[in-house]
Amino acid sequence: MAQLFVCRGGDEMPRWREAFAEARLVGPGQARAQAGTGDRVWVMSDLEAWPRLVATLSQRGAILCVLSHAPNSLEAFQALGAGARGYAHALSPPELLRQVETVVTHQGIWVWPELLARVVGGAFRTLGGEAMLQEETLACLTERERAVALAVAEGLSNKAVARRLAITERTVKAHLGAVFRKLGVRDRMQLILKLSRQEQNAL
Amino acid sequence: MAQLFVCRGGDEMPRWREAFAEARLVGPGQARAQAGTGDRVWVMSDLEAWPRLVATLSQRGAILCVLSHAPNSLEAFQALGAGARGYAHALSPPELLRQVETVVTHQGIWVWPELLARVVGGAFRTLGGEAMLQEETLACLTERERAVALAVAEGLSNKAVARRLAITERTVKAHLGAVFRKLGVRDRMQLILKLSRQEQNAL
DNA sequence: ATCGGTATTGGACCGATGGACAGGGTGACA
DNA sequence: TGTCACCCTGTCCATCGGTCCAATACCGAT
């Protein structure tokens, strides 16, 4: 689980040393040669072809963070799109770098706070139109049917659904029958699969 | 620094208790009254007007995570747009919930991995985490038990599984019983949920 | 006022499911 | 040789799940 800072040879980076005593400063070539699964790799965005390097190491299982001297939303998207999990200012204080590391090693995403709002907003615009499949499938259900379907999708039994909705188990069966008919599924198992794999199908 | 789970009154959520012993289950009204700066608040997306609640508490300084039983991109960005820092499946295992908490308390963003993959364009991989999760659940099964479990995860009935594996339905039941016991699930529905989540993560 | 959709509940039926018994057969290992 | 884990099978039984037959009530539309 090495800690690598990828930058041009001439850079001196005391903050990184201060943040991670065991870190090593390497060039792009060394990074390609050394980085492997689980390694934390910090890449400067002023390197030539940094997105390519990020993508390569990311697919190899390394955890990538991109550091920029002039953070902007376009670059942030490039970084995340290439597989980076973090995007921060290159001059971030050591405490912040350690915080970023904590986040990314726990499967989180860390984005330069000033950019976060714009990043989220931009992604929302790009995805807003295409991710409505679930909307479609649940829209044809009545309020009660939808409630029953979602409860069943949690793995609850008919009896448990009845308790939650304060109705009879018999009524649950009635609604569930309507759900099966409308969604074209045979039983609750296929319903669970349908609802829990919406995103997969939407691809 | 309270830990609040906002859900409907009737919900029983042993996973949350398991993840955070000190957590409290509250209704939307209590959440509005109690949540303050630094509190971790987990909001179910099947509550009415959850985005409004998230926005309110987020602006008040609370750390918001949205949990959904049927995660999708649109809802994810609604959550992030409203100020949530985390978006995960409501049935996420306790370890995952704790991981999410670690990330969000360090100013990170945690998004349901397969949604994240769509956001950043597919280059994203969760090699470490997903591989370990797969290990945990399927490694403890024997070859035959795994085959039965995966067939059931497709929605096949015991009889269909028996035909596919060229064994008796009774044998399928026997293996399935062992699978339930080893994975700690009550019935095939919960097994489907457990396994279908992993298949999605394996994307 | 009648018609259609929705929500609710009842009874009955039957297949599917899961657990609790109880075995037999195999190969690995001490 | 005995033990152990795995794989396969059987019977019995309580429960669950899904569909058939109904019925009552509310509400909006025609």
Coordinates of N, CA and C in Angstrom, one line a residue, chain A residues 2-203:
Chain A
A2 N 1.6 1.4 -1.1 CA 2.5 2.5 -1.2 C 1.8 3.9 -1.4
Q3 N 2.4 4.9 -1.0 CA 1.9 6.3 -1.2 C 2.8 7.0 -2.2
L4 N 2.3 7.3 -3.4 CA 3.1 7.9 -4.4 C 2.6 9.3 -4.8
F5 N 3.5 10.2 -5.0 CA 3.2 11.5 -5.5 C 3.8 11.7 -6.9
V6 N 3.0 11.8 -7.9 CA 3.5 11.9 -9.2 C 3.6 13.3 -9.7
C7 N 4.8 13.8 -10.0 CA 5.0 15.2 -10.4 C 6.3 15.3 -11.2
R8 N 6.5 16.5 -11.7 CA 7.7 16.7 -12.5 C 8.9 16.7 -11.6
G9 N 10.0 16.4 -12.1 CA 11.2 16.2 -11.3 C 11.6 17.4 -10.4
G10 N 11.4 18.5 -11.0 CA 11.9 19.7 -10.2 C 11.0 20.2 -9.1
D11 N 9.8 19.6 -9.0 CA 8.9 20.1 -7.9 C 9.4 19.7 -6.5
E12 N 9.3 20.7 -5.7 CA 9.5 20.3 -4.2 C 8.2 20.5 -3.5
M13 N 7.8 19.5 -2.8 CA 6.5 19.5 -2.2 C 6.5 19.2 -0.7
P14 N 6.9 20.1 0.1 CA 7.0 19.9 1.5 C 5.7 19.5 2.2
R15 N 4.6 20.0 1.6 CA 3.3 19.7 2.3 C 3.0 18.2 2.2
W16 N 3.4 17.6 1.1 CA 3.1 16.2 0.9 C 3.9 15.4 1.9
R17 N 5.2 15.8 2.0 CA 6.0 15.1 3.0 C 5.5 15.2 4.4
E18 N 5.0 16.4 4.7 CA 4.4 16.6 6.0 C 3.2 15.8 6.2
A19 N 2.4 15.7 5.2 CA 1.1 14.9 5.3 C 1.4 13.4 5.4
F20 N 2.3 12.9 4.6 CA 2.5 11.5 4.6 C 4.0 11.2 4.6
A21 N 4.5 10.9 5.8 CA 6.0 10.8 5.9 C 6.5 9.7 5.0
E22 N 5.7 8.6 4.8 CA 6.2 7.5 4.1 C 6.1 7.6 2.6
A23 N 5.6 8.8 2.1 CA 5.3 8.9 0.7 C 6.6 9.0 -0.1
R24 N 6.4 8.7 -1.4 CA 7.6 8.8 -2.3 C 7.2 9.7 -3.5
L25 N 8.1 10.5 -3.9 CA 7.9 11.4 -5.1 C 8.5 10.6 -6.3
V26 N 7.6 10.5 -7.3 CA 8.1 9.7 -8.5 C 7.7 10.5 -9.7
G27 N 8.2 10.1 -10.8 CA 7.8 10.6 -12.1 C 6.8 9.7 -12.7
P28 N 6.1 10.2 -13.8 CA 5.1 9.4 -14.5 C 5.5 8.0 -14.8
G29 N 6.7 7.9 -15.3 CA 7.2 6.6 -15.7 C 7.3 5.6 -14.5
Q30 N 7.9 6.1 -13.4 CA 8.0 5.3 -12.2 C 6.7 4.9 -11.7
A31 N 5.7 5.8 -11.8 CA 4.4 5.5 -11.3 C 3.8 4.4 -12.1
R32 N 3.9 4.4 -13.4 CA 3.4 3.3 -14.2 C 4.0 2.0 -13.9
A33 N 5.3 2.1 -13.5 CA 6.0 0.8 -13.2 C 5.7 0.3 -11.8
Q34 N 5.4 1.2 -10.9 CA 5.3 0.7 -9.5 C 3.9 0.6 -8.9
A35 N 3.0 1.5 -9.4 CA 1.7 1.5 -8.7 C 0.9 0.3 -9.0
G36 N 0.3 -0.2 -7.9 CA -0.5 -1.4 -8.0 C -1.8 -1.3 -7.2
T37 N -2.5 -2.4 -7.0 CA -3.7 -2.4 -6.3 C -3.6 -1.9 -4.9
G38 N -4.4 -0.9 -4.5 CA -4.4 -0.4 -3.2 C -3.5 0.7 -2.9
D39 N -2.6 1.0 -3.8 CA -1.7 2.1 -3.7 C -2.4 3.4 -3.8
R40 N -2.0 4.4 -3.0 CA -2.6 5.7 -3.1 C -1.7 6.5 -4.0
V41 N -2.2 7.0 -5.2 CA -1.4 7.8 -6.1 C -1.9 9.1 -6.3
W42 N -1.1 10.1 -6.1 CA -1.5 11.5 -6.2 C -0.9 12.1 -7.5
V43 N -1.7 12.6 -8.4 CA -1.2 13.0 -9.7 C -1.4 14.5 -9.9
M44 N -0.4 15.2 -10.3 CA -0.5 16.6 -10.6 C -1.2 16.8 -11.9
S45 N -2.1 17.7 -12.0 CA -2.8 17.9 -13.2 C -2.0 18.8 -14.2
D46 N -0.8 19.2 -13.9 CA -0.1 20.0 -14.9 C 0.9 19.1 -15.6
L47 N 0.8 17.8 -15.3 CA 1.6 16.8 -16.1 C 1.0 16.6 -17.5
E48 N 1.8 16.3 -18.5 CA 1.3 16.0 -19.8 C 0.5 14.6 -19.7
A49 N -0.6 14.6 -20.3 CA -1.4 13.3 -20.4 C -1.7 12.7 -19.1
W50 N -2.0 13.6 -18.1 CA -2.3 13.0 -16.8 C -3.6 12.2 -16.8
P51 N -4.6 12.6 -17.6 CA -5.8 11.7 -17.6 C -5.5 10.3 -18.0
R52 N -4.6 10.1 -19.0 CA -4.3 8.8 -19.4 C -3.6 8.0 -18.3
L53 N -2.7 8.7 -17.6 CA -2.0 8.0 -16.5 C -3.0 7.6 -15.4
V54 N -3.9 8.5 -15.1 CA -4.9 8.3 -14.1 C -5.8 7.0 -14.5
A55 N -6.2 7.0 -15.7 CA -7.0 5.9 -16.2 C -6.3 4.6 -16.1
T56 N -5.1 4.6 -16.5 CA -4.3 3.4 -16.5 C -4.1 2.8 -15.1
L57 N -3.7 3.7 -14.2 CA -3.4 3.2 -12.8 C -4.7 2.9 -12.1
S58 N -5.8 3.6 -12.4 CA -7.1 3.3 -11.8 C -7.6 1.9 -12.1
Q59 N -7.5 1.6 -13.4 CA -7.9 0.3 -13.8 C -7.1 -0.8 -13.2
R60 N -5.9 -0.4 -12.9 CA -5.0 -1.4 -12.3 C -5.3 -1.6 -10.8
G61 N -6.2 -0.8 -10.2 CA -6.6 -1.0 -8.9 C -6.1 0.0 -7.9
A62 N -5.3 0.9 -8.4 CA -4.7 2.0 -7.5 C -5.8 3.0 -7.2
I63 N -5.6 3.7 -6.1 CA -6.6 4.8 -5.7 C -6.0 6.1 -6.1
L64 N -6.7 6.8 -7.0 CA -6.1 8.0 -7.6 C -6.7 9.3 -7.1
C65 N -5.8 10.2 -6.8 CA -6.3 11.6 -6.5 C -5.6 12.6 -7.4
V66 N -6.3 13.5 -7.9 CA -5.7 14.5 -8.8 C -5.6 15.8 -8.0
L67 N -4.4 16.4 -8.1 CA -4.2 17.7 -7.5 C -3.9 18.8 -8.5
S68 N -4.6 19.9 -8.4 CA -4.5 20.9 -9.4 C -4.1 22.3 -8.8
H69 N -3.3 23.0 -9.5 CA -3.0 24.4 -9.0 C -4.1 25.4 -9.3
A70 N -4.9 25.0 -10.3 CA -6.0 25.9 -10.7 C -7.3 25.0 -10.9
P71 N -7.9 24.6 -9.8 CA -9.0 23.7 -9.9 C -10.2 24.3 -10.7
N72 N -10.8 23.5 -11.5 CA -12.0 23.9 -12.2 C -12.8 22.7 -12.5
S73 N -14.1 23.0 -12.8 CA -15.0 21.9 -12.9 C -14.7 21.0 -14.1
L74 N -14.3 21.5 -15.2 CA -13.9 20.7 -16.3 C -12.9 19.7 -16.0
E75 N -11.8 20.2 -15.3 CA -10.7 19.3 -15.0 C -11.2 18.3 -13.9
A76 N -12.1 18.7 -13.1 CA -12.6 17.8 -12.1 C -13.4 16.6 -12.8
F77 N -14.1 17.0 -13.7 CA -14.8 15.9 -14.5 C -13.9 15.0 -15.2
Q78 N -12.9 15.6 -15.8 CA -11.8 14.7 -16.5 C -11.2 13.8 -15.5
A79 N -10.9 14.3 -14.3 CA -10.3 13.4 -13.3 C -11.2 12.3 -12.8
L80 N -12.4 12.6 -12.5 CA -13.4 11.6 -12.0 C -13.7 10.6 -13.2
G81 N -13.8 11.2 -14.4 CA -14.1 10.3 -15.5 C -13.0 9.4 -15.8
A82 N -11.8 9.8 -15.5 CA -10.6 8.9 -15.7 C -10.5 7.9 -14.6
G83 N -11.2 8.0 -13.6 CA -11.2 7.0 -12.5 C -10.6 7.5 -11.2
A84 N -10.3 8.8 -11.2 CA -9.8 9.4 -9.9 C -10.9 9.4 -8.9
R85 N -10.5 9.3 -7.6 CA -11.5 9.3 -6.5 C -11.4 10.6 -5.8
G86 N -10.4 11.4 -6.0 CA -10.2 12.6 -5.3 C -9.7 13.7 -6.3
Y87 N -10.2 15.0 -6.0 CA -9.7 16.1 -6.8 C -9.6 17.3 -5.8
A88 N -8.4 17.8 -5.6 CA -8.2 18.8 -4.6 C -7.2 19.8 -5.1
H89 N -7.0 20.9 -4.4 CA -6.0 21.9 -4.7 C -4.7 21.4 -4.3
A90 N -3.7 21.7 -5.2 CA -2.4 21.1 -5.0 C -1.7 21.7 -3.8
L91 N -2.2 22.9 -3.3 CA -1.6 23.5 -2.2 C -2.4 23.3 -0.9
S92 N -3.2 22.3 -0.9 CA -4.0 22.0 0.2 C -3.2 21.6 1.4
P93 N -3.5 22.1 2.6 CA -2.7 21.8 3.8 C -2.7 20.3 4.1
P94 N -1.7 19.9 4.8 CA -1.5 18.5 5.1 C -2.7 17.8 5.8
E95 N -3.4 18.5 6.7 CA -4.5 18.0 7.3 C -5.6 17.6 6.3
L96 N -5.8 18.5 5.3 CA -6.8 18.3 4.3 C -6.4 17.1 3.4
L97 N -5.1 17.0 3.1 CA -4.7 15.8 2.3 C -4.9 14.5 3.0
R98 N -4.7 14.5 4.3 CA -4.9 13.3 5.1 C -6.4 13.0 5.1
Q99 N -7.2 14.1 5.2 CA -8.7 13.9 5.2 C -9.1 13.3 3.8
V100 N -8.5 13.8 2.8 CA -8.9 13.3 1.4 C -8.5 11.8 1.4
E101 N -7.4 11.5 1.9 CA -6.9 10.1 1.9 C -7.9 9.2 2.7
T102 N -8.3 9.7 3.8 CA -9.3 8.9 4.6 C -10.6 8.6 3.8
V103 N -11.0 9.6 3.1 CA -12.2 9.5 2.3 C -12.1 8.5 1.2
V104 N -11.0 8.7 0.4 CA -10.9 7.9 -0.8 C -10.6 6.4 -0.5
T105 N -9.9 6.2 0.6 CA -9.6 4.8 1.0 C -10.8 4.1 1.5
H106 N -11.9 4.8 1.8 CA -13.1 4.2 2.2 C -14.2 4.3 1.1
Q107 N -13.7 4.2 -0.1 CA -14.6 4.2 -1.3 C -15.4 5.5 -1.5
G108 N -14.9 6.6 -0.9 CA -15.6 7.8 -1.1 C -15.0 8.7 -2.2
I109 N -15.7 9.7 -2.4 CA -15.3 10.7 -3.5 C -15.0 12.0 -2.7
W110 N -13.8 12.6 -3.0 CA -13.5 13.9 -2.4 C -13.3 14.9 -3.5
V111 N -14.1 15.9 -3.5 CA -13.9 17.0 -4.5 C -13.7 18.3 -3.9
W112 N -12.8 19.1 -4.4 CA -12.6 20.4 -4.0 C -13.9 21.1 -3.7
P113 N -14.1 21.5 -2.4 CA -15.4 22.0 -2.0 C -16.0 23.1 -2.9
E114 N -15.2 24.0 -3.3 CA -15.7 25.1 -4.1 C -16.3 24.6 -5.4
L115 N -15.9 23.4 -5.8 CA -16.4 22.9 -7.1 C -17.5 22.0 -7.0
L116 N -17.7 21.5 -5.8 CA -18.7 20.4 -5.5 C -20.1 20.7 -6.1
A117 N -20.5 22.0 -5.8 CA -21.9 22.3 -6.2 C -22.0 22.3 -7.7
R118 N -20.9 22.8 -8.4 CA -21.0 22.8 -9.9 C -20.9 21.4 -10.4
V119 N -20.0 20.6 -9.8 CA -19.9 19.2 -10.3 C -21.2 18.4 -10.2
V120 N -21.8 18.5 -9.1 CA -23.1 17.9 -8.9 C -24.1 18.4 -9.9
G121 N -24.2 19.7 -10.0 CA -25.1 20.3 -10.9 C -24.9 19.8 -12.3
G122 N -23.7 19.8 -12.7 CA -23.4 19.4 -14.1 C -23.8 18.0 -14.4
A123 N -23.4 17.1 -13.4 CA -23.7 15.7 -13.6 C -25.2 15.5 -13.6
F124 N -25.9 16.3 -12.8 CA -27.4 16.2 -12.8 C -28.0 16.5 -14.2
R125 N -27.4 17.5 -14.8 CA -27.9 17.9 -16.1 C -27.7 16.8 -17.1
T126 N -26.5 16.1 -17.1 CA -26.2 15.1 -18.0 C -27.0 13.8 -17.8
L127 N -27.4 13.6 -16.6 CA -28.1 12.3 -16.3 C -29.6 12.5 -16.2
G128 N -30.0 13.7 -16.0 CA -31.4 13.9 -15.7 C -32.4 13.3 -16.7
G129 N -32.1 13.3 -17.9 CA -33.0 12.8 -18.9 C -33.1 11.3 -19.1
E130 N -32.0 10.6 -18.7 CA -32.0 9.2 -19.1 C -32.2 8.2 -18.0
A131 N -32.4 8.7 -16.8 CA -32.5 7.8 -15.7 C -33.9 7.8 -15.1
M132 N -34.9 7.6 -16.0 CA -36.3 7.7 -15.5 C -37.0 6.4 -15.7
L133 N -36.2 5.3 -15.9 CA -36.8 4.0 -16.2 C -37.7 3.6 -15.0
Q134 N -37.1 3.7 -13.8 CA -37.8 3.3 -12.6 C -39.1 4.1 -12.5
E135 N -39.0 5.4 -12.8 CA -40.2 6.3 -12.8 C -41.3 5.7 -13.6
E136 N -40.9 5.2 -14.8 CA -41.9 4.6 -15.7 C -42.6 3.4 -15.1
T137 N -41.8 2.5 -14.6 CA -42.3 1.3 -14.1 C -43.2 1.5 -12.9
L138 N -42.9 2.4 -12.1 CA -43.7 2.6 -10.9 C -44.8 3.6 -11.1
A139 N -44.8 4.3 -12.2 CA -45.8 5.3 -12.5 C -47.1 4.7 -12.7
C140 N -47.1 3.5 -13.3 CA -48.4 2.9 -13.7 C -49.0 2.2 -12.5
L141 N -48.4 2.3 -11.4 CA -49.0 1.7 -10.2 C -49.8 2.8 -9.4
T142 N -50.8 2.3 -8.6 CA -51.5 3.3 -7.8 C -50.6 3.5 -6.5
E143 N -51.0 4.4 -5.7 CA -50.2 4.8 -4.5 C -50.0 3.6 -3.6
R144 N -51.1 2.8 -3.4 CA -51.1 1.7 -2.5 C -50.3 0.6 -3.1
E145 N -50.4 0.3 -4.4 CA -49.7 -0.7 -5.0 C -48.2 -0.4 -5.0
R146 N -47.9 0.8 -5.1 CA -46.4 1.2 -5.1 C -45.9 1.0 -3.7
A147 N -46.6 1.3 -2.7 CA -46.2 1.1 -1.3 C -45.9 -0.4 -1.1
V148 N -46.9 -1.2 -1.5 CA -46.7 -2.7 -1.4 C -45.5 -3.2 -2.1
A149 N -45.3 -2.7 -3.4 CA -44.2 -3.2 -4.2 C -42.9 -2.8 -3.6
L150 N -42.8 -1.6 -3.1 CA -41.5 -1.2 -2.5 C -41.2 -2.0 -1.2
A151 N -42.3 -2.2 -0.4 CA -42.1 -3.0 0.8 C -41.6 -4.4 0.4
V152 N -42.2 -5.0 -0.6 CA -41.8 -6.4 -1.0 C -40.4 -6.3 -1.5
A153 N -40.0 -5.2 -2.2 CA -38.7 -5.1 -2.7 C -37.6 -5.1 -1.6
E154 N -38.1 -4.8 -0.4 CA -37.1 -4.9 0.7 C -36.9 -6.3 1.2
G155 N -37.8 -7.2 0.7 CA -37.6 -8.6 1.2 C -38.6 -8.9 2.3
L156 N -39.6 -8.0 2.5 CA -40.6 -8.3 3.6 C -41.6 -9.3 3.1
S157 N -42.1 -10.1 4.0 CA -43.2 -11.0 3.7 C -44.5 -10.3 3.6
N158 N -45.5 -11.0 3.1 CA -46.8 -10.4 3.0 C -47.3 -9.9 4.4
K159 N -47.1 -10.8 5.4 CA -47.5 -10.5 6.7 C -46.8 -9.2 7.2
A160 N -45.5 -9.1 7.0 CA -44.8 -7.9 7.4 C -45.3 -6.6 6.7
V161 N -45.6 -6.8 5.4 CA -46.1 -5.6 4.7 C -47.4 -5.2 5.2
A162 N -48.2 -6.2 5.6 CA -49.5 -5.9 6.1 C -49.4 -5.1 7.4
R163 N -48.5 -5.5 8.3 CA -48.2 -4.8 9.5 C -47.8 -3.4 9.3
R164 N -46.8 -3.2 8.3 CA -46.3 -1.9 8.1 C -47.4 -0.9 7.6
L165 N -48.3 -1.4 6.7 CA -49.3 -0.6 6.0 C -50.6 -0.6 6.8
A166 N -50.6 -1.4 7.9 CA -51.8 -1.4 8.7 C -53.0 -1.9 7.9
I167 N -52.8 -2.9 7.2 CA -53.9 -3.5 6.4 C -53.9 -5.0 6.6
T168 N -54.8 -5.7 6.0 CA -54.8 -7.2 6.1 C -53.9 -7.8 5.2
E169 N -53.4 -9.0 5.5 CA -52.5 -9.7 4.6 C -53.2 -10.0 3.3
R170 N -54.5 -10.2 3.4 CA -55.3 -10.5 2.2 C -55.3 -9.3 1.3
T171 N -55.4 -8.1 1.8 CA -55.3 -6.9 1.0 C -53.9 -6.7 0.3
V172 N -52.9 -7.1 1.0 CA -51.6 -7.1 0.5 C -51.5 -8.0 -0.8
K173 N -52.1 -9.1 -0.6 CA -52.1 -10.1 -1.7 C -52.8 -9.5 -2.9
A174 N -54.0 -8.8 -2.7 CA -54.7 -8.2 -3.7 C -53.9 -7.1 -4.5
H175 N -53.3 -6.2 -3.7 CA -52.4 -5.2 -4.4 C -51.3 -5.8 -5.1
L176 N -50.7 -6.8 -4.5 CA -49.5 -7.5 -5.1 C -49.9 -8.1 -6.4
G177 N -51.1 -8.7 -6.4 CA -51.5 -9.3 -7.7 C -51.6 -8.3 -8.8
A178 N -52.1 -7.1 -8.4 CA -52.2 -6.1 -9.4 C -50.9 -5.6 -9.9
V179 N -49.9 -5.6 -8.9 CA -48.6 -5.2 -9.3 C -48.0 -6.1 -10.3
F180 N -48.1 -7.4 -10.0 CA -47.6 -8.5 -10.9 C -48.2 -8.3 -12.3
R181 N -49.5 -8.1 -12.3 CA -50.1 -8.0 -13.6 C -49.6 -6.8 -14.4
K182 N -49.5 -5.6 -13.7 CA -49.1 -4.4 -14.4 C -47.7 -4.4 -14.8
L183 N -46.8 -5.0 -14.0 CA -45.4 -5.0 -14.3 C -45.0 -6.2 -15.1
G184 N -45.9 -7.1 -15.3 CA -45.6 -8.2 -16.2 C -44.6 -9.2 -15.6
V185 N -44.7 -9.3 -14.2 CA -43.8 -10.3 -13.6 C -44.6 -11.4 -13.0
R186 N -44.0 -12.6 -12.8 CA -44.7 -13.8 -12.4 C -44.9 -13.8 -10.9
D187 N -43.9 -13.5 -10.1 CA -44.0 -13.6 -8.7 C -43.1 -12.5 -8.0
R188 N -43.0 -12.5 -6.7 CA -42.3 -11.5 -6.0 C -40.8 -11.5 -6.2
M189 N -40.3 -12.7 -6.6 CA -38.9 -12.8 -6.8 C -38.5 -12.0 -8.1
Q190 N -39.3 -12.1 -9.1 CA -39.0 -11.3 -10.3 C -39.2 -9.8 -10.1
L191 N -40.2 -9.5 -9.2 CA -40.4 -8.1 -8.8 C -39.2 -7.6 -8.1
I192 N -38.6 -8.3 -7.2 CA -37.4 -7.9 -6.5 C -36.3 -7.7 -7.5
L193 N -36.1 -8.6 -8.4 CA -35.0 -8.5 -9.4 C -35.3 -7.3 -10.3
K194 N -36.5 -7.1 -10.6 CA -36.8 -6.0 -11.5 C -36.5 -4.7 -10.9
L195 N -36.9 -4.5 -9.6 CA -36.7 -3.2 -8.9 C -35.3 -3.0 -8.5
S196 N -34.6 -4.1 -8.1 CA -33.2 -3.9 -7.6 C -32.2 -3.9 -8.8
R197 N -32.7 -4.1 -10.0 CA -31.7 -4.0 -11.1 C -32.2 -3.0 -12.1
Q198 N -32.9 -2.0 -11.7 CA -33.4 -1.0 -12.6 C -32.2 -0.3 -13.3
E199 N -31.2 0.0 -12.5 CA -30.1 0.8 -13.1 C -29.4 0.0 -14.1
Q200 N -29.2 -1.3 -13.8 CA -28.5 -2.2 -14.7 C -29.3 -2.2 -16.1
N201 N -30.6 -2.4 -16.0 CA -31.4 -2.4 -17.2 C -31.3 -1.1 -18.0
A202 N -31.2 0.0 -17.2 CA -31.2 1.3 -17.8 C -29.9 1.5 -18.6
L203 N -28.9 0.7 -18.4 CA -27.7 0.9 -19.2 C -27.9 0.5 -20.6

